[in-house]
XYZ file of C-alpha atoms in Angstrom:
578
model
C -11.037 97.968 144.049
C -14.137 96.916 145.944
C -15.929 93.773 144.817
C -18.930 95.969 143.984
C -16.738 98.037 141.645
C -15.441 94.902 139.934
C -19.041 93.799 139.504
C -19.976 97.151 137.929
C -16.987 96.963 135.568
C -18.018 93.422 134.647
C -21.505 94.697 133.802
C -19.954 97.393 131.627
C -17.909 94.733 129.817
C -21.174 92.916 129.065
C -22.548 96.042 127.394
C -25.079 96.738 130.139
C -26.704 100.148 129.743
C -29.405 99.996 132.406
C -29.913 98.309 135.746
C -33.573 98.289 136.779
C -34.404 98.142 140.449
C -35.132 99.553 143.875
C -32.163 100.273 146.175
C -31.845 99.118 149.772
C -29.318 99.399 152.571
C -27.606 96.204 151.474
C -27.208 97.425 147.857
C -25.529 100.764 148.614
C -22.041 99.664 147.557
C -23.449 98.109 144.384
C -25.530 101.082 143.219
C -22.667 103.457 144.022
C -20.333 101.397 141.847
C -22.906 101.112 139.053
C -23.328 104.882 138.916
C -19.560 105.483 138.881
C -19.206 102.993 136.014
C -21.560 105.108 133.886
C -24.431 102.624 133.929
C -27.867 104.155 134.392
C -29.770 102.907 137.418
C -33.465 102.973 136.481
C -35.508 103.364 139.633
C -38.863 101.582 139.598
C -41.632 101.889 142.175
C -41.700 98.147 142.861
C -39.195 95.362 142.286
C -41.708 93.365 140.240
C -41.660 96.131 137.639
C -37.853 96.071 137.601
C -37.925 92.386 136.648
C -40.579 92.968 133.970
C -38.531 95.824 132.512
C -35.282 93.842 132.519
C -37.069 90.949 130.806
C -38.507 93.219 128.123
C -35.104 94.778 127.526
C -33.740 91.268 127.024
C -36.645 90.314 124.784
C -36.080 93.267 122.472
C -32.282 93.374 122.343
C -31.232 89.750 122.815
C -28.832 90.936 125.539
C -29.593 90.093 129.153
C -31.474 92.772 131.040
C -30.325 93.357 134.609
C -32.499 93.914 137.660
C -31.370 94.593 141.215
C -33.086 94.334 144.574
C -32.242 94.322 148.218
C -32.608 91.218 150.359
C -35.763 89.545 151.712
C -38.953 91.325 150.644
C -37.240 93.154 147.796
C -35.851 89.952 146.337
C -39.155 88.129 146.765
C -40.894 90.922 144.869
C -38.828 90.071 141.769
C -40.402 86.617 141.539
C -43.328 87.254 139.171
C -41.264 89.274 136.705
C -38.511 86.662 136.682
C -41.027 83.874 136.077
C -42.366 85.967 133.173
C -38.850 86.070 131.719
C -38.187 82.385 132.356
C -41.341 81.113 130.667
C -41.037 83.672 127.873
C -37.424 82.802 127.040
C -36.111 86.300 127.822
C -32.508 86.745 129.025
C -32.242 88.335 132.479
C -29.538 88.520 135.126
C -31.133 89.167 138.514
C -28.948 90.450 141.336
C -30.147 90.400 144.923
C -28.382 91.641 148.011
C -28.090 89.664 151.208
C -27.052 90.419 154.758
C -23.422 89.801 155.606
C -22.023 86.295 155.737
C -18.826 87.056 157.725
C -20.179 88.745 160.844
C -23.940 88.875 160.490
C -25.022 91.122 163.345
C -28.452 91.398 161.742
C -28.890 87.642 162.163
C -32.266 86.608 160.756
C -33.762 90.061 160.132
C -35.244 90.098 156.579
C -33.159 87.036 155.742
C -34.770 84.574 153.310
C -33.040 81.776 151.390
C -33.438 83.484 148.027
C -31.040 81.159 146.196
C -33.294 78.187 146.899
C -36.445 80.274 146.421
C -35.418 81.070 142.832
C -34.288 77.532 141.922
C -37.557 76.525 140.168
C -37.421 79.692 138.043
C -33.812 80.278 137.042
C -31.460 78.409 134.720
C -28.594 78.914 137.174
C -27.861 80.866 140.325
C -25.041 81.382 142.793
C -24.079 83.234 145.954
C -20.936 85.360 145.676
C -18.951 84.405 148.773
C -15.467 85.435 147.648
C -14.745 88.851 146.103
C -12.253 87.222 143.733
C -15.113 85.199 142.194
C -17.086 88.261 141.080
C -15.734 88.467 137.529
C -16.150 84.835 136.522
C -19.548 84.421 138.208
C -20.830 87.547 136.439
C -19.531 86.335 133.060
C -21.108 82.931 133.687
C -24.452 84.494 134.630
C -24.623 86.393 131.329
C -23.406 83.475 129.219
C -26.040 81.109 130.614
C -28.854 83.688 130.495
C -28.224 84.333 126.788
C -27.320 80.790 125.708
C -29.609 78.543 123.614
C -33.106 79.098 124.963
C -32.598 82.351 126.894
C -33.786 82.674 130.470
C -32.985 83.907 133.957
C -29.833 83.620 136.027
C -29.392 84.939 139.553
C -26.512 86.225 141.654
C -26.833 86.798 145.392
C -24.362 89.451 146.565
C -23.929 89.715 150.367
C -23.310 93.270 151.521
C -20.021 92.545 153.300
C -18.596 90.740 150.258
C -19.590 93.690 148.040
C -17.520 96.011 150.238
C -14.416 93.798 150.344
C -11.295 94.536 148.308
C -10.265 92.424 145.327
C -7.538 92.562 142.707
C -9.660 90.758 140.132
C -10.282 91.993 136.588
C -13.443 91.763 134.441
C -13.534 88.852 132.011
C -13.921 89.649 128.321
C -17.311 88.990 126.813
C -17.238 86.291 124.144
C -20.166 86.074 121.727
C -20.334 82.449 120.635
C -21.796 81.722 117.219
C -24.501 79.116 117.284
C -23.728 75.950 115.329
C -25.676 74.813 112.289
C -27.340 71.449 111.834
C -25.431 68.560 110.343
C -26.090 67.769 106.697
C -27.834 64.483 107.511
C -30.474 66.284 109.613
C -31.202 68.719 106.782
C -31.489 65.888 104.261
C -33.894 64.030 106.516
C -36.055 67.129 107.004
C -36.082 67.854 103.270
C -37.112 64.270 102.505
C -39.997 64.411 104.980
C -41.156 67.730 103.625
C -41.074 66.516 100.021
C -43.312 63.583 100.919
C -45.904 65.785 102.658
C -49.129 66.783 100.877
C -50.107 69.913 102.779
C -47.390 71.073 105.209
C -47.724 74.153 107.418
C -45.174 76.233 109.344
C -45.840 77.133 113.003
C -43.696 80.016 114.315
C -43.225 80.426 118.046
C -41.381 82.912 120.233
C -37.994 81.211 119.953
C -37.863 82.282 116.303
C -38.586 85.977 116.842
C -35.337 87.396 115.498
C -34.626 89.647 112.543
C -32.514 87.119 110.646
C -35.149 84.439 111.142
C -37.868 86.803 109.922
C -35.833 87.588 106.799
C -35.054 83.936 106.049
C -38.642 82.873 106.744
C -39.907 85.356 104.183
C -37.394 84.061 101.621
C -38.270 80.435 102.443
C -41.981 81.104 101.982
C -41.399 82.917 98.694
C -39.310 80.009 97.410
C -41.568 77.161 98.561
C -45.073 78.654 98.668
C -45.692 77.176 102.133
C -48.126 78.837 104.538
C -47.324 80.097 108.021
C -49.206 80.642 111.257
C -47.907 81.974 114.565
C -48.293 81.479 118.271
C -49.098 84.660 120.176
C -45.467 85.377 121.058
C -44.347 84.567 117.512
C -46.825 87.050 116.029
C -45.467 89.236 113.238
C -42.445 87.118 112.300
C -44.088 86.811 108.882
C -46.151 89.868 108.015
C -49.920 89.481 108.233
C -50.207 91.039 104.781
C -47.992 88.360 103.254
C -50.250 86.201 101.087
C -48.923 83.084 102.836
C -49.739 84.216 106.372
C -52.491 82.473 108.327
C -52.201 85.099 111.058
C -52.030 84.072 114.734
C -53.498 81.481 117.067
C -55.555 83.604 119.446
C -57.241 81.057 121.686
C -56.675 77.396 122.468
C -60.265 76.355 121.864
C -61.625 76.140 118.341
C -60.933 79.145 116.130
C -60.608 79.729 112.405
C -56.829 79.287 112.399
C -57.208 75.810 113.871
C -58.795 74.695 110.602
C -55.368 75.044 108.992
C -53.656 73.148 111.796
C -56.188 70.316 111.469
C -55.750 70.107 107.694
C -51.941 70.008 107.755
C -50.303 66.592 107.557
C -46.880 67.949 108.510
C -45.994 70.818 110.834
C -42.655 72.616 110.689
C -42.152 74.199 114.110
C -39.798 77.185 114.336
C -38.578 78.130 117.810
C -41.425 76.128 119.317
C -42.110 75.584 123.006
C -45.110 73.592 124.207
C -46.064 76.064 126.940
C -47.469 78.482 124.352
C -49.588 76.076 122.349
C -49.704 72.549 123.703
C -49.176 69.747 121.161
C -51.995 67.924 122.935
C -54.269 70.446 121.205
C -52.865 70.348 117.684
C -51.511 66.781 117.569
C -53.985 65.005 119.798
C -54.231 62.068 117.403
C -50.423 61.932 117.096
C -50.912 61.609 113.353
C -48.937 64.631 112.143
C -45.374 64.510 110.944
C -43.256 67.118 112.733
C -40.027 68.844 111.730
C -38.512 70.648 114.719
C -36.265 73.608 113.830
C -34.832 75.393 116.845
C -31.677 76.463 118.632
C -32.286 73.663 121.139
C -33.306 69.995 120.881
C -37.042 69.280 121.232
C -38.624 68.883 124.650
C -40.312 65.547 124.041
C -43.688 64.518 125.339
C -46.549 62.169 124.444
C -47.759 64.468 121.638
C -44.488 66.084 120.559
C -41.990 63.546 119.275
C -40.614 65.114 116.070
C -39.804 62.949 113.081
C -36.888 65.246 112.330
C -34.931 67.708 114.489
C -32.865 70.428 112.827
C -30.960 71.935 115.740
C -28.785 75.035 115.592
C -29.057 78.551 114.214
C -32.658 78.783 112.992
C -32.079 81.356 110.249
C -29.114 79.550 108.704
C -30.757 76.142 108.935
C -33.962 77.444 107.362
C -31.953 78.927 104.507
C -30.093 75.660 103.916
C -33.306 73.633 104.071
C -34.847 75.914 101.465
C -31.835 75.486 99.199
C -32.147 71.709 99.394
C -35.824 71.883 98.513
C -35.549 74.303 95.615
C -32.256 73.041 94.143
C -31.541 69.528 95.413
C -27.831 68.841 95.862
C -26.198 65.710 94.410
C -26.037 64.087 97.845
C -29.774 64.615 98.296
C -30.558 63.270 94.828
C -28.424 60.190 95.452
C -29.980 59.547 98.853
C -33.568 59.902 97.670
C -33.448 58.328 94.181
C -35.817 60.976 92.892
C -37.606 61.222 89.640
C -36.125 63.527 86.976
C -38.331 66.321 88.289
C -36.313 66.360 91.502
C -39.054 64.782 93.652
C -39.013 61.199 94.854
C -41.374 58.492 93.695
C -44.894 59.098 94.939
C -44.126 62.679 95.882
C -46.765 65.019 94.490
C -46.894 68.785 94.557
C -47.864 70.424 97.842
C -51.559 71.219 97.965
C -51.869 74.757 99.339
C -55.239 75.715 97.859
C -56.994 74.962 101.147
C -54.686 77.334 103.004
C -55.293 80.038 100.392
C -59.038 79.657 100.895
C -58.600 79.660 104.666
C -56.635 82.909 104.507
C -59.593 84.603 102.808
C -61.866 83.270 105.548
C -59.504 84.540 108.240
C -59.363 88.017 106.741
C -63.144 88.093 106.457
C -63.719 87.176 110.092
C -60.676 88.654 111.841
C -59.903 91.980 110.157
C -61.068 94.506 112.772
C -63.972 96.627 111.544
C -65.079 99.754 113.411
C -68.667 100.472 114.396
C -70.489 103.382 116.036
C -71.449 101.321 119.088
C -70.728 102.700 122.570
C -69.183 101.362 124.747
C -66.787 100.503 121.951
C -66.481 97.033 120.472
C -63.051 95.384 120.667
C -62.947 95.493 116.862
C -63.364 99.277 116.895
C -60.499 99.697 119.362
C -58.143 97.525 117.316
C -59.115 99.213 114.038
C -58.335 102.629 115.536
C -55.017 101.426 116.937
C -54.008 99.968 113.573
C -55.057 103.180 111.810
C -52.855 105.353 114.019
C -49.826 103.098 114.444
C -47.270 102.786 111.658
C -46.009 99.409 110.456
C -42.929 99.630 112.688
C -44.662 101.073 115.734
C -45.186 98.766 118.686
C -48.285 97.557 120.460
C -47.763 96.002 123.894
C -50.573 93.922 125.361
C -51.212 93.218 129.014
C -53.089 90.035 129.950
C -56.866 89.668 129.911
C -59.669 89.286 127.389
C -58.081 92.048 125.321
C -54.957 89.889 124.865
C -56.959 87.328 122.883
C -58.445 90.072 120.723
C -55.005 91.578 120.063
C -53.475 88.189 119.242
C -56.094 87.042 116.774
C -57.291 90.305 115.229
C -54.622 93.042 115.382
C -52.833 93.141 111.996
C -49.072 92.967 112.563
C -46.465 93.544 109.876
C -43.017 93.309 111.486
C -41.398 91.057 114.046
C -41.423 92.362 117.632
C -44.044 95.004 116.909
C -46.799 93.231 118.855
C -45.530 92.132 122.268
C -47.740 89.592 124.029
C -47.043 87.489 127.113
C -48.314 83.978 126.496
C -45.926 82.172 128.828
C -46.615 83.167 132.414
C -49.434 85.442 131.185
C -49.193 87.625 134.274
C -51.659 90.462 134.632
C -50.035 93.759 135.510
C -46.889 93.329 133.453
C -48.111 95.528 130.629
C -47.160 98.949 131.993
C -43.567 98.162 133.030
C -43.039 96.217 129.791
C -44.332 99.148 127.751
C -42.103 101.592 129.641
C -39.059 99.422 128.934
C -40.082 99.189 125.273
C -40.379 102.961 125.009
C -36.994 103.325 126.696
C -35.298 100.986 124.212
C -37.021 102.508 121.187
C -36.565 106.170 122.028
C -33.996 107.969 119.882
C -33.651 110.567 122.597
C -31.726 108.074 124.715
C -29.465 107.308 121.755
C -28.220 104.024 123.141
C -29.761 101.288 121.022
C -28.922 101.911 117.340
C -30.359 98.562 116.220
C -33.801 99.805 117.191
C -33.507 103.566 116.765
C -31.784 104.005 113.418
C -35.067 104.916 111.712
C -37.893 107.205 112.783
C -38.742 107.089 116.475
C -41.310 104.395 117.099
C -44.621 104.940 118.813
C -45.431 102.596 121.688
C -49.041 101.833 122.622
C -50.029 99.706 125.590
C -53.461 98.098 125.575
C -54.326 96.959 129.071
C -57.435 95.948 130.934
C -58.547 98.013 133.884
C -57.797 95.095 136.212
C -54.259 94.599 134.949
C -53.506 98.315 134.881
C -54.480 98.807 138.524
C -51.993 96.120 139.578
C -48.956 98.226 138.598
C -50.325 101.713 138.022
C -47.708 103.154 140.401
C -45.170 102.705 137.580
C -46.748 105.761 135.971
C -44.280 107.609 138.195
C -41.411 105.674 136.591
C -42.530 106.608 133.075
C -42.828 110.273 134.008
C -39.443 110.289 135.702
C -37.779 108.701 132.653
C -39.490 111.106 130.262
C -40.483 108.358 127.826
C -43.240 108.927 125.274
C -45.935 106.337 125.736
C -49.685 105.977 125.215
C -51.700 103.650 127.442
C -55.221 102.636 126.434
C -57.289 101.164 129.267
C -59.781 98.578 127.970
C -62.366 99.558 130.564
C -65.099 96.999 131.223
C -65.284 97.611 134.991
C -63.968 94.243 136.037
C -62.033 91.119 135.210
C -63.637 90.511 131.823
C -61.669 87.356 131.036
C -62.760 85.642 134.259
C -66.316 86.892 133.813
C -66.409 85.347 130.321
C -65.021 81.994 131.483
C -67.590 81.835 134.292
C -70.437 82.669 131.932
C -69.473 80.128 129.275
C -69.126 77.469 131.990
C -72.615 78.185 133.316
C -71.230 79.454 136.621
C -71.998 82.587 138.586
C -69.319 85.262 138.052
C -68.075 86.091 141.557
C -65.500 88.734 142.449
C -65.149 89.970 138.880
C -66.723 93.431 139.117
C -65.202 96.567 140.613
C -65.485 100.343 140.363
C -62.721 102.201 138.575
C -61.145 105.496 139.631
C -61.358 108.640 137.540
C -58.536 107.781 135.161
C -58.208 111.301 133.766
C -57.604 112.728 137.235
C -55.313 109.813 138.048
C -53.241 110.568 134.950
C -52.982 114.238 135.816
C -51.871 113.442 139.369
C -48.855 111.597 137.930
C -48.052 114.383 135.460
C -49.519 112.451 132.530
C -52.056 113.611 129.966
C -55.475 112.061 130.524
C -58.249 111.419 127.981
C -61.662 109.774 128.129
C -63.313 108.300 125.026
C -66.922 109.457 124.719
C -67.827 107.893 121.368
C -66.355 105.524 118.818
C -65.568 108.161 116.203
C -63.196 110.152 118.410
C -60.811 107.341 119.378
C -58.367 107.757 116.433
C -58.110 111.485 117.120
C -57.546 110.892 120.837
C -54.789 108.409 120.035
C -53.097 110.986 117.799
C -53.325 113.570 120.583
C -51.857 111.079 123.032
C -48.836 110.449 120.830
C -48.350 114.178 120.269
C -48.420 114.997 123.982
C -45.299 116.145 125.803
C -45.881 113.578 128.526
C -47.037 109.973 128.756
C -50.754 109.712 128.017
C -53.545 107.624 129.543
C -56.767 106.900 127.632
C -59.881 105.642 129.416
C -61.770 103.661 126.763
C -65.070 101.960 127.705
C -65.334 98.576 125.928
C -68.385 96.333 125.581
C -67.732 93.016 127.344
C -70.756 91.442 125.648
C -68.921 91.402 122.308
C -66.322 89.078 123.809
C -69.078 86.710 124.903
C -70.811 86.928 121.521
C -67.717 86.160 119.461
C -65.746 83.786 121.678
C -68.705 81.781 122.954
C -71.471 82.004 120.384
C -69.771 82.643 117.033
C -66.775 80.350 117.425
C -68.767 77.339 118.595
C -70.489 77.263 115.191
C -67.325 77.320 113.077
C -67.427 75.232 109.924
C -63.989 74.934 108.359
C -63.875 75.782 104.626
C -63.738 72.724 102.379
């Protein structure tokens, strides 16, 4: 068989259902083989969208998404989407073509050193130079992409190698079970936690898995500890759980930070510093830290955990809870506890402050609608929450609306509010939402883990600036036939940058622009288009959008001044509850 056919069979062995990309001359053997192997090639309008979609597929399923591009400009166009996956811990295998390496008559035409270009982004990459190496390099790419902290791997596939004959066979996929922490690490963590007065759990994106969500809920019920989330960890513990302190929306002072400041010990689950720097929450380096993750901690000046529980997060959390609730003989012997099961000088955890803080959070952050027009952000979020079910999914692009979604959109299940707080790249919202709708749609019948129940609604909230960066992917959504509603948070400009300039006392420059007629734009792509004319009609328009027989676009004017009022004026006067 051709090397390209062996590659396609290797993808099939990995359980690949989709390859996202844009074909080129140098990929013809590859896409032909992919199609013959029964793998769906999902055409996007731009390679950047292919990388965003592959990353989102990986984020939702835990299996590496695959994106494909031609050489040179096509490969370079993948860069932003791959960086999004790398910083967000999403498994992706990127495949790029290259001109021939045996007899390169094209010489330097479109030739760029993509392997070295991707080095700062990927966990591992390689050029396939021998057709007999296809199977093991493909298996290695998937294993590394999905291992420990997931990320991006890259294979460069020269066109002449893809066409060469090989007698190789695909390698079997092996799913390796993650190890659990050693007993000594669990005992140490339990001892630290028992000595704490007011510990708090911080959940980040590395912990966003169903088993972790289930074990976290059980751990909280057993211990009474309170939980807050980073933006990408949002929803791991339901916002309506009495022990939830919701989500950290902004890095500057906000209500949730009162809980972080009060805590004397932080248990981090799946934590990575890029989302919420420890220089913010442990600036005085006075907090005890228990690190629970699949990987060892990435140490820095402000993040040097007192205990590291490394291995399968869900299992380790369960075992830690068991040692806290029913101490084992080895723990009792090691700690010389009092008859009550707690060591000398170990009092009960004081959670009353966190209970009071939760009431304050709900008072200030629960979105409340108003009749104001243009709409307030709170009105938009209240309408979205009213229309979406608990298991439906909200995808957020990047901009001022992202902060509003993170801090004030009630979320009840893990992976039902998808936010990018790693690369935080504007324009990723639409391709990510399309990929989400593709995975969640029962009509495609290919992802039973996500489609066993009622079909889930998918709503994208995006700023006008971010939407215009990748609006051409409307054609992709229409071609795929996915059901999707897109709400444009229309403030006629880059609201986030405008706000930062204003609060810094600077003149906002280059932040205003004129939008197209979004209803006509939607119709030109075969979408349904709606324009919100008053606050009261938004819920009804959202219902119409989800009932449409095509993807739907909603032009929703939003008052930028409310962002300035809340984020600049209200938050600067915060007084934490005593």
